[in-house]
Structures are given as C-alpha cells and as structure tokens.
Short mmCIF file of C-alpha atoms and ligand atoms in Angstrom, two decimals:
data_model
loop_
_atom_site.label_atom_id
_atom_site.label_comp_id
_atom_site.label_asym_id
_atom_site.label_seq_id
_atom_site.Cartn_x
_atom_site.Cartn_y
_atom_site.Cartn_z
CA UNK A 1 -21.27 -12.82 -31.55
CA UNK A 2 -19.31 -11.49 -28.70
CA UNK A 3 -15.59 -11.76 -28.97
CA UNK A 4 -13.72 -13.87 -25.52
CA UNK A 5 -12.33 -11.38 -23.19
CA UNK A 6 -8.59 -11.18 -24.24
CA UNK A 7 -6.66 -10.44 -20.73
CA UNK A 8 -4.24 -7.54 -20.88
CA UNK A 9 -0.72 -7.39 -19.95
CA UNK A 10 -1.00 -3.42 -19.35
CA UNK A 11 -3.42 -3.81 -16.63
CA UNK A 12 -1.64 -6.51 -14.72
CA UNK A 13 -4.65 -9.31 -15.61
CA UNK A 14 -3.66 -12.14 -13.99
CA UNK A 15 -6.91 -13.61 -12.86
CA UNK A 16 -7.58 -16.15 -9.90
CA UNK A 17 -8.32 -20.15 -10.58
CA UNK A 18 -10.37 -22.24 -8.79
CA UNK A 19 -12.05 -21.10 -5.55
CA UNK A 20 -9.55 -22.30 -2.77
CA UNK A 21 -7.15 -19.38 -3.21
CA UNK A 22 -10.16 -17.10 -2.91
CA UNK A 23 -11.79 -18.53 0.04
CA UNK A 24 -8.69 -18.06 2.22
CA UNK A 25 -8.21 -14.77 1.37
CA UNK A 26 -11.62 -13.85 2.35
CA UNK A 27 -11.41 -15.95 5.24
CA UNK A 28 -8.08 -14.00 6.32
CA UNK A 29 -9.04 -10.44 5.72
CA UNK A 30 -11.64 -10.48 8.81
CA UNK A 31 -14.75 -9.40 6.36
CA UNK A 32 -17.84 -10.06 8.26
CA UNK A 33 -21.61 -9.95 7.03
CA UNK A 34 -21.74 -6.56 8.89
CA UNK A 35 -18.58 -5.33 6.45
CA UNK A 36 -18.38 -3.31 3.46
CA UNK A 37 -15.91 -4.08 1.13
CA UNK A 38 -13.82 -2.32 -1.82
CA UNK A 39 -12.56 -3.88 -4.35
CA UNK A 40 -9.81 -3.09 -6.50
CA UNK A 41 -9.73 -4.35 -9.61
CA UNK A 42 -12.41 -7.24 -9.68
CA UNK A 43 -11.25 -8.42 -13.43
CA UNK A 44 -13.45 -11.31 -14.46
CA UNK A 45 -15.10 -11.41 -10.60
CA UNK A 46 -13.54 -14.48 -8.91
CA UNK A 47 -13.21 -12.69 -5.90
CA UNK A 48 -15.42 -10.65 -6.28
CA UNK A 49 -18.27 -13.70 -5.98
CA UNK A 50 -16.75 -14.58 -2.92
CA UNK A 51 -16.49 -11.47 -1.31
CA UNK A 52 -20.38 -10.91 -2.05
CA UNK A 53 -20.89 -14.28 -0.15
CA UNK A 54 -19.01 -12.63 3.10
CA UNK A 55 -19.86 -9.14 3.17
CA UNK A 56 -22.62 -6.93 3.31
CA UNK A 57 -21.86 -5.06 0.48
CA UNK A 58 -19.38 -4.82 -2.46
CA UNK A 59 -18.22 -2.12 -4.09
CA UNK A 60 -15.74 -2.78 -6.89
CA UNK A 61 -13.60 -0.31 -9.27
CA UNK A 62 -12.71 -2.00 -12.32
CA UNK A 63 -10.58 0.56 -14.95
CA UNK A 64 -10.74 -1.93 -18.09
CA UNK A 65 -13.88 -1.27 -19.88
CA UNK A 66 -13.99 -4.54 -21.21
CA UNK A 67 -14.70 -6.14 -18.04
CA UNK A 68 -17.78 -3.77 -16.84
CA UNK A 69 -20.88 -5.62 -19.29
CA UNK A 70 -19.12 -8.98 -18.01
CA UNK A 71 -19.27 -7.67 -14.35
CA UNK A 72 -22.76 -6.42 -15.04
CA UNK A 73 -23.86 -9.89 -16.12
CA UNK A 74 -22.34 -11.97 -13.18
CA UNK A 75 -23.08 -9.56 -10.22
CA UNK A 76 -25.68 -6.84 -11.64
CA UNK A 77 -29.09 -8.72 -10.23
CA UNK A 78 -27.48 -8.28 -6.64
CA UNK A 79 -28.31 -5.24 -4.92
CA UNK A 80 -25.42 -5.34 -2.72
CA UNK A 81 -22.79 -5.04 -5.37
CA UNK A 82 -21.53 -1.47 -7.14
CA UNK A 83 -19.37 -1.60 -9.78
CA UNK A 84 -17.52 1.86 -10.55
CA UNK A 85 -15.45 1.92 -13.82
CA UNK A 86 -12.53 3.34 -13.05
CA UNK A 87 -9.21 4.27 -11.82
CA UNK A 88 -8.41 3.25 -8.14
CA UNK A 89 -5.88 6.13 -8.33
CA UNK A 90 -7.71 8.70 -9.31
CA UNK A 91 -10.76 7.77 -7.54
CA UNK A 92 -11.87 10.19 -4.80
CA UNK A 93 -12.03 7.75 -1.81
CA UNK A 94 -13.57 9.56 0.92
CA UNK A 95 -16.94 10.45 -1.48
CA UNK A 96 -16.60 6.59 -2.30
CA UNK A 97 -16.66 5.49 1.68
CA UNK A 98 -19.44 8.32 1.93
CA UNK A 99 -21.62 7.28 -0.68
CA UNK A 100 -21.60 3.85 -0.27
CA UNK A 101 -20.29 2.64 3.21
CA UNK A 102 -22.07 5.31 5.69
CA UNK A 103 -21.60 3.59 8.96
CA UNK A 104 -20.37 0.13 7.86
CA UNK A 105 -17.02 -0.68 8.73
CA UNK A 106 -15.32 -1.58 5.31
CA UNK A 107 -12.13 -3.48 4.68
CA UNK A 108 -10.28 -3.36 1.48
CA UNK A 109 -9.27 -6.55 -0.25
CA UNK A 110 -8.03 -7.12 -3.64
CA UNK A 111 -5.43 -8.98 -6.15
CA UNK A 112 -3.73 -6.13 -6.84
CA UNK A 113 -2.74 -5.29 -10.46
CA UNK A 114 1.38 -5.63 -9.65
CA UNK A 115 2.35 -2.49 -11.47
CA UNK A 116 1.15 -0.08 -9.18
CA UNK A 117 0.65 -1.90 -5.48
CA UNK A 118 2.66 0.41 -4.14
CA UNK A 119 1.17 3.82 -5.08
CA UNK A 120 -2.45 1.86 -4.52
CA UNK A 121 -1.19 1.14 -0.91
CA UNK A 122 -0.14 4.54 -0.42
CA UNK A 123 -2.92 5.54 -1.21
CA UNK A 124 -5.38 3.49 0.74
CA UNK A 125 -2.70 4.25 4.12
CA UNK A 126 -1.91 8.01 3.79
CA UNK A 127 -5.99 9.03 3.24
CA UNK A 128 -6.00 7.49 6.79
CA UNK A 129 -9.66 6.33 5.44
CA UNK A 130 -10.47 4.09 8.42
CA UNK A 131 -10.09 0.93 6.85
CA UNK A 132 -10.80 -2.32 9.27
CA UNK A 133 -8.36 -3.97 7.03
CA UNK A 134 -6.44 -4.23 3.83
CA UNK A 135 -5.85 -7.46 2.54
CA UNK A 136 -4.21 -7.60 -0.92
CA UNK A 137 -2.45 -9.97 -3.20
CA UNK A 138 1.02 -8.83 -4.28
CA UNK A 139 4.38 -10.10 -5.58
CA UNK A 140 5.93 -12.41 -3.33
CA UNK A 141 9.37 -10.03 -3.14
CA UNK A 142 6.63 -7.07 -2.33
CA UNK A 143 5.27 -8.79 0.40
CA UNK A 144 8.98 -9.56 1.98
CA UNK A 145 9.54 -5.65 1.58
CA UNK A 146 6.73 -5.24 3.09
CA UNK A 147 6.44 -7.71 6.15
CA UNK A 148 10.53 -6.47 6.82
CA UNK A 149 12.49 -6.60 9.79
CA UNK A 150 14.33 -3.48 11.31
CA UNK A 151 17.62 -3.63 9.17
CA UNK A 152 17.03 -6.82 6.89
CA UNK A 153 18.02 -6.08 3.55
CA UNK A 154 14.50 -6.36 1.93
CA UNK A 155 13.57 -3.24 4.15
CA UNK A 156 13.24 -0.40 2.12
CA UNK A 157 11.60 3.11 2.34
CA UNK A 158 8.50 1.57 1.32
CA UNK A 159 8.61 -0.79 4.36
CA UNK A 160 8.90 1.67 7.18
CA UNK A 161 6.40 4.05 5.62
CA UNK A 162 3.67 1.28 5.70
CA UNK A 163 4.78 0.05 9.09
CA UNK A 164 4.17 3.50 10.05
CA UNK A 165 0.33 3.56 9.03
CA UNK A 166 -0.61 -0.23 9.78
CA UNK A 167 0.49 -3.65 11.21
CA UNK A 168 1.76 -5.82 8.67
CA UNK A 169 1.56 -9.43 8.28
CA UNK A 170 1.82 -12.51 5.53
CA UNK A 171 -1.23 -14.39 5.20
CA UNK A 172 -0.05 -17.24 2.75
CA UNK A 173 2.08 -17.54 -0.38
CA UNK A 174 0.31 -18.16 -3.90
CA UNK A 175 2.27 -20.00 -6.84
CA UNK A 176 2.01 -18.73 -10.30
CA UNK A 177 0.38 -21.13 -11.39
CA UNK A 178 -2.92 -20.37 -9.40
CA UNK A 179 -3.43 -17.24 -11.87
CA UNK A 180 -4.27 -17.32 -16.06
CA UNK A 181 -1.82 -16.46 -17.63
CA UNK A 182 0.59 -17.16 -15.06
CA UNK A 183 2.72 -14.57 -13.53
CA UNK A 184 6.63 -14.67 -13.71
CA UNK A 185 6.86 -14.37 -10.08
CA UNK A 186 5.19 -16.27 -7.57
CA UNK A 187 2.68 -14.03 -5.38
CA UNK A 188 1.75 -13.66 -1.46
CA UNK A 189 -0.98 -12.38 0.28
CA UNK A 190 -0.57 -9.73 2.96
CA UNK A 191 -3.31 -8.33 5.44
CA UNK A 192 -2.37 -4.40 6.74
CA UNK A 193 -4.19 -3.58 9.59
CA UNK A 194 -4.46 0.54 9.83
CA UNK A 195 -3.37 2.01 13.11
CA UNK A 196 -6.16 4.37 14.57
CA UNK A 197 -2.68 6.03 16.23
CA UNK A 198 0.46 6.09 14.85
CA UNK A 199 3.49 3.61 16.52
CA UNK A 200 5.42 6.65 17.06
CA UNK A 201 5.36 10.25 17.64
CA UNK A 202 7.31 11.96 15.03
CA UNK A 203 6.17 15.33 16.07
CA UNK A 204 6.54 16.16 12.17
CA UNK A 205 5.28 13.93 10.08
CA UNK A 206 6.79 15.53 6.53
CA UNK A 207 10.21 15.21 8.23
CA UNK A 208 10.26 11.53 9.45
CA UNK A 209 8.82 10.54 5.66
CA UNK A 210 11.59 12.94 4.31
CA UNK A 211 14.47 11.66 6.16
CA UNK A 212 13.32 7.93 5.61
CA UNK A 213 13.52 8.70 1.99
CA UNK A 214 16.95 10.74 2.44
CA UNK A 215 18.52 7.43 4.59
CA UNK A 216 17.59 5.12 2.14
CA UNK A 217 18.19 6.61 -1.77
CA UNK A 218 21.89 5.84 -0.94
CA UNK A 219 21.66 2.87 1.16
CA UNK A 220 25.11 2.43 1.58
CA UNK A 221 26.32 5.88 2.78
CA UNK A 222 26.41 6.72 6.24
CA UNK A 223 23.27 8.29 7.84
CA UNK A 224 25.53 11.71 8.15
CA UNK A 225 26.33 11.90 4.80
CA UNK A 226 22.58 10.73 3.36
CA UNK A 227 20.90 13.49 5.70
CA UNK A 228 24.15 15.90 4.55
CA UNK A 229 23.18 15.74 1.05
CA UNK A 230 19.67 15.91 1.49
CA UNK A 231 19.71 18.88 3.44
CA UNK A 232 22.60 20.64 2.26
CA UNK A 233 20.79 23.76 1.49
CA UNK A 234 19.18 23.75 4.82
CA UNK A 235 21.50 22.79 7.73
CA UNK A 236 25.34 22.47 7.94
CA UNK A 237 27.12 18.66 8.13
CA UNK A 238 28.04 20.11 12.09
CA UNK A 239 24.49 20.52 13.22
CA UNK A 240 23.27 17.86 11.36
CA UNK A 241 25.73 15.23 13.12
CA UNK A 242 24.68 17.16 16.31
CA UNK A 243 21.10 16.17 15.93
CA UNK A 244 22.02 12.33 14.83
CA UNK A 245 23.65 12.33 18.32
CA UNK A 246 21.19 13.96 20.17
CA UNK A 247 19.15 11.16 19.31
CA UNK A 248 21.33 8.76 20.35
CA UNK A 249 22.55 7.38 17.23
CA UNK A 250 26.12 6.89 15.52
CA UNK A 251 26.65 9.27 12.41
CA UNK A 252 28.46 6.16 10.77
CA UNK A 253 25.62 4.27 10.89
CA UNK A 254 23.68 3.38 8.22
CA UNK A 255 20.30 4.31 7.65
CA UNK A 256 19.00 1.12 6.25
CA UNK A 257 19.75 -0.41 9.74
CA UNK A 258 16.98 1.89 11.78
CA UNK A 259 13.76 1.26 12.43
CA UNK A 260 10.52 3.52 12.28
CA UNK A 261 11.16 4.15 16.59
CA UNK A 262 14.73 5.54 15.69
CA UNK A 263 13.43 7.54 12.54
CA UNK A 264 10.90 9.80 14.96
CA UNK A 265 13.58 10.48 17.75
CA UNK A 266 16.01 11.38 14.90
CA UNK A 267 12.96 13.55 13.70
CA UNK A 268 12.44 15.36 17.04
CA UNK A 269 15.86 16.25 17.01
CA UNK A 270 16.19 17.64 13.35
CA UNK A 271 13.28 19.90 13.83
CA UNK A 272 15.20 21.46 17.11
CA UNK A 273 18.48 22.61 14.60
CA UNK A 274 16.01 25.04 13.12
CA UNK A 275 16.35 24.23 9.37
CA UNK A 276 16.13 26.90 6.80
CA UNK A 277 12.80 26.69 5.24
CA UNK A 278 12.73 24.93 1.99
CA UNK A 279 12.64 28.04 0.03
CA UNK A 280 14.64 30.11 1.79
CA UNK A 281 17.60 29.89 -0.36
CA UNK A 282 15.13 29.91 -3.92
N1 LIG B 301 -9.63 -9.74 -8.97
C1 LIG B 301 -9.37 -10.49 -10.19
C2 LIG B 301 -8.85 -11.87 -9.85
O1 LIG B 301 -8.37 -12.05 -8.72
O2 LIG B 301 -8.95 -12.77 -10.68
C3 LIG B 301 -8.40 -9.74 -11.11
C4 LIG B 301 -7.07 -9.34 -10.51
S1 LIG B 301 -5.92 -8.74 -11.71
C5 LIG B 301 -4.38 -9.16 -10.92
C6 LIG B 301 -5.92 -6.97 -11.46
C7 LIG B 301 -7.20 -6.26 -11.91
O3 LIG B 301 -7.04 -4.85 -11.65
C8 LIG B 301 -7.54 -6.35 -13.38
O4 LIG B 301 -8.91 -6.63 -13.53
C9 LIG B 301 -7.22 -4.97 -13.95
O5 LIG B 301 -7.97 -4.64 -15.09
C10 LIG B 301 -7.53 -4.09 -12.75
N2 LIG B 301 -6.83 -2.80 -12.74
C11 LIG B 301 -5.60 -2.49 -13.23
N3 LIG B 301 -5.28 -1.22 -12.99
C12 LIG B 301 -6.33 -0.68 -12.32
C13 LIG B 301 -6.59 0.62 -11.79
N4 LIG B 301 -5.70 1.61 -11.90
N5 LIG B 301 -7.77 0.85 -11.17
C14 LIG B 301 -8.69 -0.17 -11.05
N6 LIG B 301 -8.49 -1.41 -11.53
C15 LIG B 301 -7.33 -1.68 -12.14
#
C-alpha cells in the first residue's frame, strides 16, 4: 500500500486549500487560453489544476521526487501539461521556453517555496526571458520589500533591483491558514510585470547593481562613506564625493533614501571618475 505524502519542511511545502485562493491568483496573473505557463513548484497540483483550466499549456518543475507519480496521476492524461523534476535554480530556462513555449507568450506563476523567492525571482528577472508576467505567492514582509516606496524602510537592495527589471504590484494578501500545515507568517500575492526596456538608463548596468548593494549593506552610513568603503581600492573619498555631487545628490545622504532614477545618474557619474579596474591593485 502506498504510504500518504508526508509534506516537507525543507522544501517550503505549504500547500493551497480550497479553490478560492487559487482562482484569484489565476484570475490576476493575466494567463489567457493563448498563454503558456511555468510553474514552480506545483507540490500536490492545486494550482496547477487551475492553471491547466486557463492556459494553453503547463509546464511545471517540481524538485521533490515524491510528488512526480502523484503529479503523473492527476495531470499525466492531459497533453498540455509537462512536468520536469527538478530544480527551478538550476534549470536552464531559455532551453525550457524553447522547448516547450516556441511562440506562446508564457507567464510565470507559482506559490513559491519561501526559502529561496528571492534567488527564484532573480532568476526569472535577470535572464530577461520575456515573461508576460510573474505572479507568485510570497511572505507577506517579502511582498512589502518588494512593492516598496523610494526611501520607506522596507526598501531594500532587493526592492530596487526588481523595480529595475519589472513593475511591481500586490494582488491580495493570503492568511496562514489558507495553506496545510500553516505557515508562521501570513503570505501575499504579488504580480511583476517585466519591462521590455529598462526605467532608467544606467549606462552600466554592473555599476548601478554594485552601488545599490554598496548604499545599502550599511544602511545607516552616509552614501559617501558606503561608496568610500566599497570602492576604496578603486577611487579616492575626493572623487568619489565629486561624482555624488555631480549627480546632484548630498554626500550625507543616505543611500536607503534614493530611488532606482537617482541610482543611474549617480552611475553615469561614477563611471566618468575613471575607476581603477577591479584587479588593478591584485
Ligand atoms: N503549488 C503548490 C500549492 O500551491 O499548493 C505547492 C507550493 S509549496 C509552497 C512550494 C513547492 O515548491 C513544493 O511543492 C516544493 O516541493 C517545491 N520546491 C521547493 N524547492 C524547489 C526548487 N528548488 N525547484 C522546484 N520546486 C521546488
């Protein structure tokens, strides 16, 4: 006799209940019956069902073994649906849009496993894979980070780096107790919709992410002394301060306050000091 499916804590299984949370995440990520659709961890399919009712096809990526012969059963008959076992993050993306999505627009949606959203957001942004949309279920905190305003304190490196890459917006929040076993944190889900262009022009795109990170690992230091320490082997505090001004910004302020707008003038003017290359010191 087969053993019940035990859910497991290191794969952040938290599965959906009931069909109304389901249904309005479908019905807010856009999907259309001209859609394709990637899935991210489908666990026991509760989304997955409904996705398959929206969508023209499904293709789902499921790393818990356990789940794959119960996925099988549920969804296997349709010939619309692909189940890949697998790691999302080490799943080559493009050969997955290739193989299965040539010519279909395709949206992402998913209830995310918590411990990695981020990296699995990063991911799905920085390929630039010409998503539609990407509507995902994360921790309710997460999606405050993530839906920030310029200089709130829930903004974070995180936030500007996915407000570079897509518009970001709250759909609805979830309770706990909508998911078995229950979470300890209440949930929310988000829709990111990719830009085709970027907001800004950064002119250097490794910069601006590199000075984002720089302004915000010390939050509470000036921006002067964050971008001092960052790139001490590469520019002097003088020319550094220079450049914050030339963008028209105050070397007392801090970095947390700025916005993704300030970041790529601040950018533009960093590149013109002519830093030392990053191994020119080694
Ligand atoms: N979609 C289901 C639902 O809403 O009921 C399950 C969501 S559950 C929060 C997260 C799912 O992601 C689990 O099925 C888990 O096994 C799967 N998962 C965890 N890490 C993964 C990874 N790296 N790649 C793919 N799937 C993963």
């Amino acid at each position: 006799m087969q053993e019940p499916f035990r859910k497991k804590k290191k794969y952040g299984q938290n599965f959906l209940i009931g069909n109304t949370v389901v249904k309005r995440i479908v019905a807010g990520s856009g999907i259309d019956a001209d859609c394709g659709v990637l899935e991210i961890g489908p666990g026991a399919g509760a989304l997955t069902r409904e996705l398959l009712s929206a969508a023209k096809r499904v293709v789902s990526v499921e790393i818990d073994g356990e789940l794959i012969p119960i996925l099988e059963n549920c969804f296997g008959n349709d010939s619309r649906f692909t189940l890949i076992h697998g790691d999302i993050l080490k799943t080559d993306v493009s050969a997955l849009l290739r193989e299965h999505f040539a010519g279909m627009p395709v949206c992402v949606c998913a209830n995310l496993p918590y411990y990695i959203t981020t990296p699995i957001l990063m991911l799905l942004l920085e390929g630039r894979f010409g998503f539609r949309s990407i509507t995902v279920m994360v921790q309710k905190e997460v999606a405050s980070r993530l839906c920030a305003g310029r200089g709130e304190d829930c903004c974070g490196a995180v936030t500007l780096a996915v407000q570079y890459y897509a518009a970001v917006r709250k759909l609805f929040g979830v309770p706990a107790g909508c998911f078995s076993p229950p979470p300890k944190v209440d949930s929310a889900v988000v829709r990111l919709d990719p830009y085709t262009v970027p907001p800004v022009d950064t002119g250097d795109e490794a910069m601006f992410f590199q000075l984002i990170k720089a302004a915000f690992a010390q939050r509470r230091k000036t921006l002067l002394n964050s971008l001092s320490a960052a790139f001490a082997d590469r520019a002097d505090k003088e020319r550094i301060s220079a450049a914050i001004t030339a963008a028209g910004l105050d070397p007392a302020v801090r970095g947390e306050k700025l916005g993704i707008e300030e970041f790529a003038n601040l950018t533009k003017k960093m590149i013109n000091i002519n830093l030392k290359t990053e191994d020119h010191h080694v």
